[in-house]
Short mmCIF file of C-alpha atoms and ligand atoms in Angstrom, two decimals:
data_model
loop_
_atom_site.label_atom_id
_atom_site.label_comp_id
_atom_site.label_asym_id
_atom_site.label_seq_id
_atom_site.Cartn_x
_atom_site.Cartn_y
_atom_site.Cartn_z
CA UNK Y 1 48.15 237.03 15.55
CA UNK Y 2 50.38 239.18 17.71
CA UNK Y 3 47.32 240.38 19.62
CA UNK Y 4 45.79 236.93 20.15
CA UNK Y 5 48.85 234.94 21.17
CA UNK Y 6 49.57 236.60 24.57
CA UNK Y 7 45.97 235.94 25.66
CA UNK Y 8 45.97 232.17 25.06
CA UNK Y 9 46.06 229.51 27.83
CA UNK Y 10 49.59 228.15 28.25
CA UNK Y 11 50.97 224.78 29.37
CA UNK Y 12 54.33 223.02 29.47
CA UNK Y 13 55.53 222.16 25.97
CA UNK Y 14 56.84 218.77 24.85
CA UNK Y 15 59.46 219.85 22.34
CA UNK Y 16 59.55 223.60 22.90
CA UNK Y 17 58.96 225.60 26.05
CA UNK Y 18 55.18 226.00 25.80
CA UNK Y 19 52.01 224.86 24.15
CA UNK Y 20 49.22 227.38 23.65
CA UNK Y 21 45.54 226.52 23.42
CA UNK Y 22 43.74 227.92 20.43
CA UNK Y 23 40.25 226.91 19.25
CA UNK Y 24 40.30 223.99 21.72
CA UNK Y 25 43.63 222.45 20.56
CA UNK Y 26 47.25 222.82 21.75
CA UNK Y 27 49.88 224.27 19.44
CA UNK Y 28 53.55 225.14 19.53
CA UNK Y 29 54.24 228.86 19.30
CA UNK Y 30 55.27 230.46 17.14
CA UNK Y 31 55.97 228.52 13.91
CA UNK Y 32 53.05 226.13 14.16
CA UNK Y 33 50.48 228.45 15.64
CA UNK Y 34 51.30 231.20 13.16
CA UNK Y 35 50.87 228.69 10.35
CA UNK Y 36 47.53 227.46 11.66
CA UNK Y 37 46.13 230.96 12.01
CA UNK Y 38 47.46 231.91 8.60
CA UNK Y 39 45.86 228.79 7.10
CA UNK Y 40 42.48 229.66 8.62
CA UNK Y 41 42.49 233.10 7.07
CA UNK Y 42 44.57 233.02 3.90
CA UNK Y 43 44.75 229.51 2.46
CA UNK Y 44 43.18 229.24 -1.00
CA UNK Y 45 42.45 225.60 -1.75
CA UNK Y 46 42.31 224.12 -5.23
CA UNK Y 47 39.70 221.46 -6.06
CA UNK Y 48 42.54 219.04 -6.82
CA UNK Y 49 44.34 219.45 -3.46
CA UNK Y 50 44.94 216.31 -1.42
CA UNK Y 51 45.72 216.61 2.29
CA UNK Y 52 47.32 213.84 4.29
CA UNK Y 53 45.94 214.72 7.72
CA UNK Y 54 47.30 213.12 10.87
CA UNK Y 55 47.82 213.74 14.52
CA UNK Y 56 51.57 213.59 15.25
CA UNK Y 57 53.13 210.09 15.33
CA UNK Y 58 50.26 208.25 13.68
CA UNK Y 59 52.14 207.36 10.49
CA UNK Y 60 52.50 210.45 8.32
CA UNK Y 61 56.04 209.53 7.16
CA UNK Y 62 54.79 206.17 5.94
CA UNK Y 63 51.66 207.53 4.26
CA UNK Y 64 53.55 210.39 2.61
CA UNK Y 65 55.64 207.73 0.93
CA UNK Y 66 52.62 205.58 0.03
CA UNK Y 67 50.60 208.45 -1.42
CA UNK Y 68 53.52 209.94 -3.33
CA UNK Y 69 54.53 206.56 -4.77
CA UNK Y 70 50.94 205.68 -5.71
CA UNK Y 71 50.18 209.05 -7.24
CA UNK Y 72 53.40 209.20 -9.28
CA UNK Y 73 53.85 205.53 -10.10
CA UNK Y 74 53.91 206.03 -13.86
CA UNK Y 75 56.40 208.90 -13.67
CA UNK Y 76 59.37 207.12 -12.06
CA UNK Y 77 61.27 203.86 -12.27
CA UNK Y 78 61.60 202.09 -8.95
CA UNK Y 79 65.37 201.93 -9.31
CA UNK Y 80 65.53 205.68 -9.68
CA UNK Y 81 62.68 206.76 -7.45
CA UNK Y 82 62.71 210.20 -5.73
CA UNK Y 83 61.84 208.48 -2.44
CA UNK Y 84 65.29 206.90 -2.54
CA UNK Y 85 67.05 210.23 -2.92
CA UNK Y 86 64.76 212.84 -1.35
CA UNK Y 87 62.85 210.97 1.36
CA UNK Y 88 59.14 211.22 2.26
CA UNK Y 89 59.25 214.61 4.00
CA UNK Y 90 61.11 216.35 1.20
CA UNK Y 91 58.47 215.29 -1.33
CA UNK Y 92 55.42 216.30 0.59
CA UNK Y 93 55.18 219.86 1.96
CA UNK Y 94 54.11 220.08 5.61
CA UNK Y 95 51.42 222.73 5.23
CA UNK Y 96 51.41 223.91 8.85
CA UNK Y 97 54.91 225.37 8.59
CA UNK Y 98 55.25 225.63 4.80
CA UNK Y 99 52.33 228.04 4.64
CA UNK Y 100 53.91 230.72 6.74
CA UNK Y 101 57.68 230.67 6.78
CA UNK Y 102 58.21 234.27 7.77
CA UNK Y 103 56.44 237.59 8.15
CA UNK Y 104 56.23 238.13 4.40
CA UNK Y 105 52.68 237.05 3.70
CA UNK Y 106 53.05 237.55 -0.03
CA UNK Y 107 56.03 235.14 -0.20
CA UNK Y 108 54.00 232.43 1.52
CA UNK Y 109 51.06 232.96 -0.78
CA UNK Y 110 53.11 232.94 -3.94
CA UNK Y 111 55.08 229.83 -2.98
CA UNK Y 112 51.78 228.00 -2.45
CA UNK Y 113 50.51 229.29 -5.78
CA UNK Y 114 53.59 228.08 -7.61
CA UNK Y 115 53.11 224.41 -6.62
CA UNK Y 116 51.82 222.30 -9.53
CA UNK Y 117 48.44 220.54 -9.27
CA UNK Y 118 47.51 218.21 -7.81
CA UNK Y 119 49.13 219.65 -4.70
CA UNK Y 120 49.91 217.10 -1.99
CA UNK Y 121 50.12 218.52 1.52
CA UNK Y 122 50.61 216.90 4.87
CA UNK Y 123 49.07 218.56 7.89
CA UNK Y 124 48.35 218.01 11.57
CA UNK Y 125 45.68 220.74 11.64
CA UNK Y 126 42.34 219.61 13.17
CA UNK Y 127 39.50 219.36 10.66
CA UNK Y 128 37.42 222.02 12.42
CA UNK Y 129 40.19 224.56 11.85
CA UNK Y 130 40.37 224.24 8.08
CA UNK Y 131 38.63 227.08 6.25
CA UNK Y 132 35.18 226.29 4.83
CA UNK Y 133 36.63 226.81 1.38
CA UNK Y 134 38.52 223.50 1.89
CA UNK Y 135 35.95 221.51 3.89
CA UNK Y 136 32.79 222.43 1.94
CA UNK Y 137 31.51 219.50 -0.09
CA UNK Y 138 31.68 221.69 -3.18
CA UNK Y 139 35.41 222.48 -2.75
CA UNK Y 140 36.63 219.23 -4.32
CA UNK Y 141 39.59 218.95 -1.88
CA UNK Y 142 40.17 215.50 -0.42
CA UNK Y 143 41.60 214.41 2.92
CA UNK Y 144 43.26 211.12 3.83
CA UNK Y 145 43.23 210.80 7.62
CA UNK Y 146 45.35 208.29 9.55
CA UNK Y 147 44.30 207.19 13.00
CA UNK Y 148 46.46 205.10 15.36
CA UNK Y 149 45.92 203.46 18.72
CA UNK Y 150 46.55 206.26 21.31
CA UNK Y 151 48.79 204.05 23.46
CA UNK Y 152 51.24 203.58 20.57
CA UNK Y 153 50.86 207.26 19.63
CA UNK Y 154 51.78 208.32 23.15
CA UNK Y 155 54.84 206.07 23.36
CA UNK Y 156 55.99 207.10 19.89
CA UNK Y 157 55.60 210.78 20.75
CA UNK Y 158 57.45 210.47 24.03
CA UNK Y 159 60.46 208.87 22.36
CA UNK Y 160 60.34 211.38 19.52
CA UNK Y 161 60.30 214.49 21.71
CA UNK Y 162 63.03 213.10 23.95
CA UNK Y 163 65.30 212.81 20.94
CA UNK Y 164 64.20 216.03 19.23
CA UNK Y 165 63.66 218.46 22.13
CA UNK Y 166 65.64 221.68 22.12
CA UNK Y 167 68.37 221.93 24.74
CA UNK Y 168 66.64 224.80 26.55
CA UNK Y 169 63.65 222.59 27.44
CA UNK Y 170 64.09 220.31 30.43
CA UNK Y 171 63.60 216.55 29.92
CA UNK Y 172 60.13 215.12 30.37
CA UNK Y 173 59.62 211.85 32.21
CA UNK Y 174 57.25 209.22 30.83
CA UNK Y 175 54.94 209.86 33.78
CA UNK Y 176 54.80 213.61 33.27
CA UNK Y 177 54.19 213.23 29.54
CA UNK Y 178 51.49 210.66 30.25
CA UNK Y 179 49.58 213.03 32.55
CA UNK Y 180 49.72 215.78 29.94
CA UNK Y 181 48.64 213.43 27.14
CA UNK Y 182 45.68 212.12 29.15
CA UNK Y 183 44.62 215.72 29.91
CA UNK Y 184 44.74 216.44 26.19
CA UNK Y 185 47.81 218.68 26.48
CA UNK Y 186 50.00 217.36 23.67
CA UNK Y 187 51.00 218.86 20.31
CA UNK Y 188 47.73 219.28 18.32
CA UNK Y 189 45.89 217.51 21.16
CA UNK Y 190 43.58 216.47 22.67
CA UNK Y 191 44.38 213.40 20.55
CA UNK Y 192 40.83 212.03 20.85
CA UNK Y 193 39.22 215.29 19.69
CA UNK Y 194 41.54 215.41 16.70
CA UNK Y 195 40.55 211.89 15.64
CA UNK Y 196 36.83 212.44 16.25
CA UNK Y 197 36.77 215.62 14.17
CA UNK Y 198 37.98 213.74 11.10
CA UNK Y 199 35.98 210.61 11.93
CA UNK Y 200 32.67 212.47 12.07
CA UNK Y 201 33.47 214.39 8.90
CA UNK Y 202 34.36 211.13 7.14
CA UNK Y 203 30.95 209.69 8.05
CA UNK Y 204 29.22 212.78 6.66
CA UNK Y 205 31.39 213.03 3.54
CA UNK Y 206 33.00 209.66 2.73
CA UNK Y 207 33.97 210.85 -0.75
CA UNK Y 208 35.88 213.73 0.74
CA UNK Y 209 37.62 212.08 3.68
CA UNK Y 210 39.19 208.64 3.63
CA UNK Y 211 39.62 207.55 7.23
CA UNK Y 212 42.30 204.85 7.61
CA UNK Y 213 43.96 203.15 10.56
CA UNK Y 214 47.71 202.56 10.89
CA UNK Y 215 46.99 199.08 12.24
CA UNK Y 216 44.79 198.16 9.25
CA UNK Y 217 47.51 199.21 6.82
CA UNK Y 218 49.96 197.03 8.74
CA UNK Y 219 47.59 194.04 8.75
CA UNK Y 220 46.46 194.18 5.14
CA UNK Y 221 48.48 196.68 3.12
CA UNK Y 222 47.32 195.41 -0.29
CA UNK Y 223 43.66 196.14 0.42
CA UNK Y 224 44.37 199.54 1.93
CA UNK Y 225 46.82 200.73 -0.73
CA UNK Y 226 44.14 199.84 -3.30
CA UNK Y 227 41.60 201.94 -1.37
CA UNK Y 228 44.07 204.78 -1.15
CA UNK Y 229 44.73 204.64 -4.90
CA UNK Y 230 41.02 204.70 -5.73
CA UNK Y 231 40.42 207.58 -3.35
CA UNK Y 232 43.16 209.76 -4.84
CA UNK Y 233 41.82 209.06 -8.32
CA UNK Y 234 44.61 206.68 -9.37
CA UNK Y 235 43.09 203.18 -9.17
CA UNK Y 236 45.33 200.27 -10.15
CA UNK Y 237 44.47 198.74 -13.50
CA UNK Y 238 44.03 194.97 -13.86
CA UNK Y 239 47.37 194.86 -15.64
CA UNK Y 240 49.14 196.73 -12.84
CA UNK Y 241 47.59 194.35 -10.33
CA UNK Y 242 48.86 191.35 -12.35
CA UNK Y 243 52.32 192.88 -12.56
CA UNK Y 244 52.52 193.35 -8.79
CA UNK Y 245 52.47 197.18 -8.79
CA UNK Y 246 50.67 197.31 -5.43
CA UNK Y 247 53.20 195.04 -3.75
CA UNK Y 248 56.08 197.03 -5.25
CA UNK Y 249 54.80 200.24 -3.67
CA UNK Y 250 54.30 198.51 -0.34
CA UNK Y 251 57.89 197.23 -0.42
CA UNK Y 252 59.29 200.60 -1.46
CA UNK Y 253 57.49 202.34 1.42
CA UNK Y 254 58.06 199.68 4.06
CA UNK Y 255 59.67 200.60 7.36
CA UNK Y 256 62.56 198.24 6.60
CA UNK Y 257 63.27 199.85 3.25
CA UNK Y 258 62.79 203.52 4.14
CA UNK Y 259 64.55 203.41 7.50
CA UNK Y 260 67.67 201.90 5.91
CA UNK Y 261 68.07 204.49 3.17
CA UNK Y 262 70.99 206.87 3.62
CA UNK Y 263 68.69 209.83 2.89
CA UNK Y 264 66.53 208.94 5.90
CA UNK Y 265 69.41 208.06 8.22
CA UNK Y 266 71.48 211.23 7.93
CA UNK Y 267 70.91 214.93 8.33
CA UNK Y 268 67.97 216.94 9.54
CA UNK Y 269 64.64 217.94 8.06
CA UNK Y 270 64.09 221.67 8.51
CA UNK Y 271 60.39 222.59 8.73
CA UNK Y 272 60.79 226.21 9.84
CA UNK Y 273 63.53 228.49 11.21
CA UNK Y 274 62.92 226.99 14.69
CA UNK Y 275 61.99 223.42 13.83
CA UNK Y 276 64.60 221.00 12.52
CA UNK Y 277 64.42 217.28 13.28
CA UNK Y 278 67.02 214.56 12.63
CA UNK Y 279 65.57 212.48 9.82
CA UNK Y 280 66.34 209.25 11.64
CA UNK Y 281 63.95 210.31 14.44
CA UNK Y 282 60.99 209.66 12.15
CA UNK Y 283 61.83 205.95 12.18
CA UNK Y 284 61.85 204.07 15.47
CA UNK Y 285 60.19 200.64 15.42
CA UNK Y 286 57.15 200.98 13.17
CA UNK Y 287 55.22 198.30 15.04
CA UNK Y 288 51.75 197.81 16.42
CA UNK Y 289 51.49 197.28 20.18
CA UNK Y 290 54.96 198.49 21.23
CA UNK Y 291 53.20 200.35 24.09
CA UNK Y 292 53.18 197.03 25.99
CA UNK Y 293 56.91 197.48 26.55
CA UNK Y 294 56.55 200.88 28.24
CA UNK Y 295 53.13 201.43 29.82
CA UNK Y 296 52.05 199.89 33.10
CA UNK Y 297 48.74 198.04 33.22
CA UNK Y 298 47.26 200.99 35.08
CA UNK Y 299 48.40 203.47 32.42
CA UNK Y 300 46.97 201.31 29.64
CA UNK Y 301 43.65 201.07 31.48
CA UNK Y 302 43.52 204.82 31.93
CA UNK Y 303 44.01 205.50 28.22
CA UNK Y 304 41.46 202.79 27.35
CA UNK Y 305 38.95 204.39 29.71
CA UNK Y 306 39.44 207.82 28.14
CA UNK Y 307 39.02 206.24 24.70
CA UNK Y 308 35.83 204.46 25.76
CA UNK Y 309 34.39 207.69 27.16
CA UNK Y 310 35.40 209.89 24.26
CA UNK Y 311 34.47 207.50 21.45
CA UNK Y 312 31.21 206.40 23.06
CA UNK Y 313 28.41 206.42 20.49
CA UNK Y 314 30.72 207.49 17.64
CA UNK Y 315 30.98 204.05 16.03
CA UNK Y 316 34.79 204.33 16.03
CA UNK Y 317 37.10 201.81 17.66
CA UNK Y 318 40.85 202.16 17.78
CA UNK Y 319 42.96 199.44 16.19
CA UNK Y 320 44.80 197.09 18.52
P1 PAP E 1 55.31 212.78 12.49
O1 PAP E 1 53.97 213.02 13.07
O2 PAP E 1 56.39 213.46 13.26
O3 PAP E 1 55.36 213.06 11.01
P2 PAP E 1 54.89 210.03 11.98
O4 PAP E 1 55.62 209.65 10.74
O5 PAP E 1 53.43 210.28 11.86
O6 PAP E 1 55.61 211.22 12.69
O7 PAP E 1 55.03 208.86 13.03
C1 PAP E 1 56.23 208.20 13.28
C2 PAP E 1 55.87 206.77 13.58
O8 PAP E 1 55.65 206.07 12.34
C3 PAP E 1 57.00 206.05 14.28
O9 PAP E 1 56.37 205.04 15.06
P3 PAP E 1 57.07 204.33 16.32
O10 PAP E 1 57.66 205.39 17.17
O11 PAP E 1 55.97 203.58 17.01
O12 PAP E 1 58.08 203.40 15.75
C4 PAP E 1 57.75 205.47 13.09
O13 PAP E 1 58.61 204.40 13.44
C5 PAP E 1 56.60 205.01 12.24
N1 PAP E 1 56.96 204.81 10.83
C6 PAP E 1 57.79 205.57 10.07
N2 PAP E 1 57.89 205.05 8.84
C7 PAP E 1 57.13 203.93 8.82
C8 PAP E 1 56.86 202.95 7.82
N3 PAP E 1 57.38 203.02 6.61
N4 PAP E 1 56.01 201.93 8.15
C9 PAP E 1 55.46 201.86 9.39
N5 PAP E 1 55.70 202.75 10.37
C10 PAP E 1 56.52 203.78 10.10
#
C-alpha cells in the first residue's frame, strides 16, 4: 500500500484534503483507501455474508435500519428495539473502515472472524473491486445495492460534506462540487460507474445482487420491504403480513422516526481514527426531488445528459 499510494492520480477532496484514483474510482486516503486495498487482498467472505452496497448518500442509513429490523424481527420487541438505542450505523459495520482500523493486520482479521453469522456489512466499495471469492456465483454471498437519482445524490453529498468537512479543508462551493461530481471526481465516484457495475452484475446474477432504487422504496415501501425480506432469506409469513409486521418495520425505519431519536440526534459516529461524523448529519430531508431547490435548469440538464450517455443501452433508468 505504502508503495502504491504516492503514485496515484490526485484531485481535490470533498471532506478531506485529497481524493486518490485507484482502479478507476476515487477514494479518500488513508482510512478508506487502505481499507479497500486490504479488502481486495485479505477479506475472507462467508457464504452467509450480506453486503449492503451503496454509493455515498443513496440511502445506506435507511437500508441499514430496514435490513437489520427485517433480519432480526423475531429477536426484539419493537418497544425495546436496538435501533432505538444504538442507531443504524452502530448495528451494521461499515466494512471499508472496519476491515482495517490500524496497521495490525491480525487484529483486523480476527475482529472480522469474531462476528457471528450471518454477518451484515455496509460498504461503498465498487463491485469490480470485491475479491472473486465474494463475487463468484459459488461464494453464496449476497449484495443489496441501492441506487438513487444522481441529482439528489449530488445535493445530499454537498450538504453532507459541508457539515462534516475537517477544518483544514477549505469550503467547497456548490459550483465547484458540481464540476467535480460531473467529472466523476467524488468519493467512490464516478457515481455512474459505481451504479453500472452493480447493475450489470445484478442482471447476470439476480439471485446474488438485489438492485433497488431509493425512489421505489419511497413510493411503495411495502412491496420493496417484502422483496428485501425474501432476498435475505427471511420472507414474511402470511400471519406476519396479517399482523402488519411489514408496516411496523417501515414505520420503525422511517425518516420521521429515526431522525427524531435521541441516539441519532446527538454525538458522533466514529468510523476510523480520522473519520468521525455527527450522527445528525446522516438525516437531512429524506425526500425525492429536493435537487429542484438547489440546481439550476442547466445543471440538471448536464447531469441528465451524462446519465443518458452513461446508461445508454444498459436498460437502467434512474428514479425521478
Ligand atoms: P452515507 O452514504 O453517508 O451512509 P446515506 O445514509 O446513504 O449516507 O444517505 C443519506 C441520505 O439518506 C440523506 O438524504 P438527503 O440529504 O437527501 O436528505 C438522508 O436524509 C437520507 N435518509 C436517512 N435516513 C433516511 C430514512 N429513514 N428514510 C429516507 N431517507 C433517509
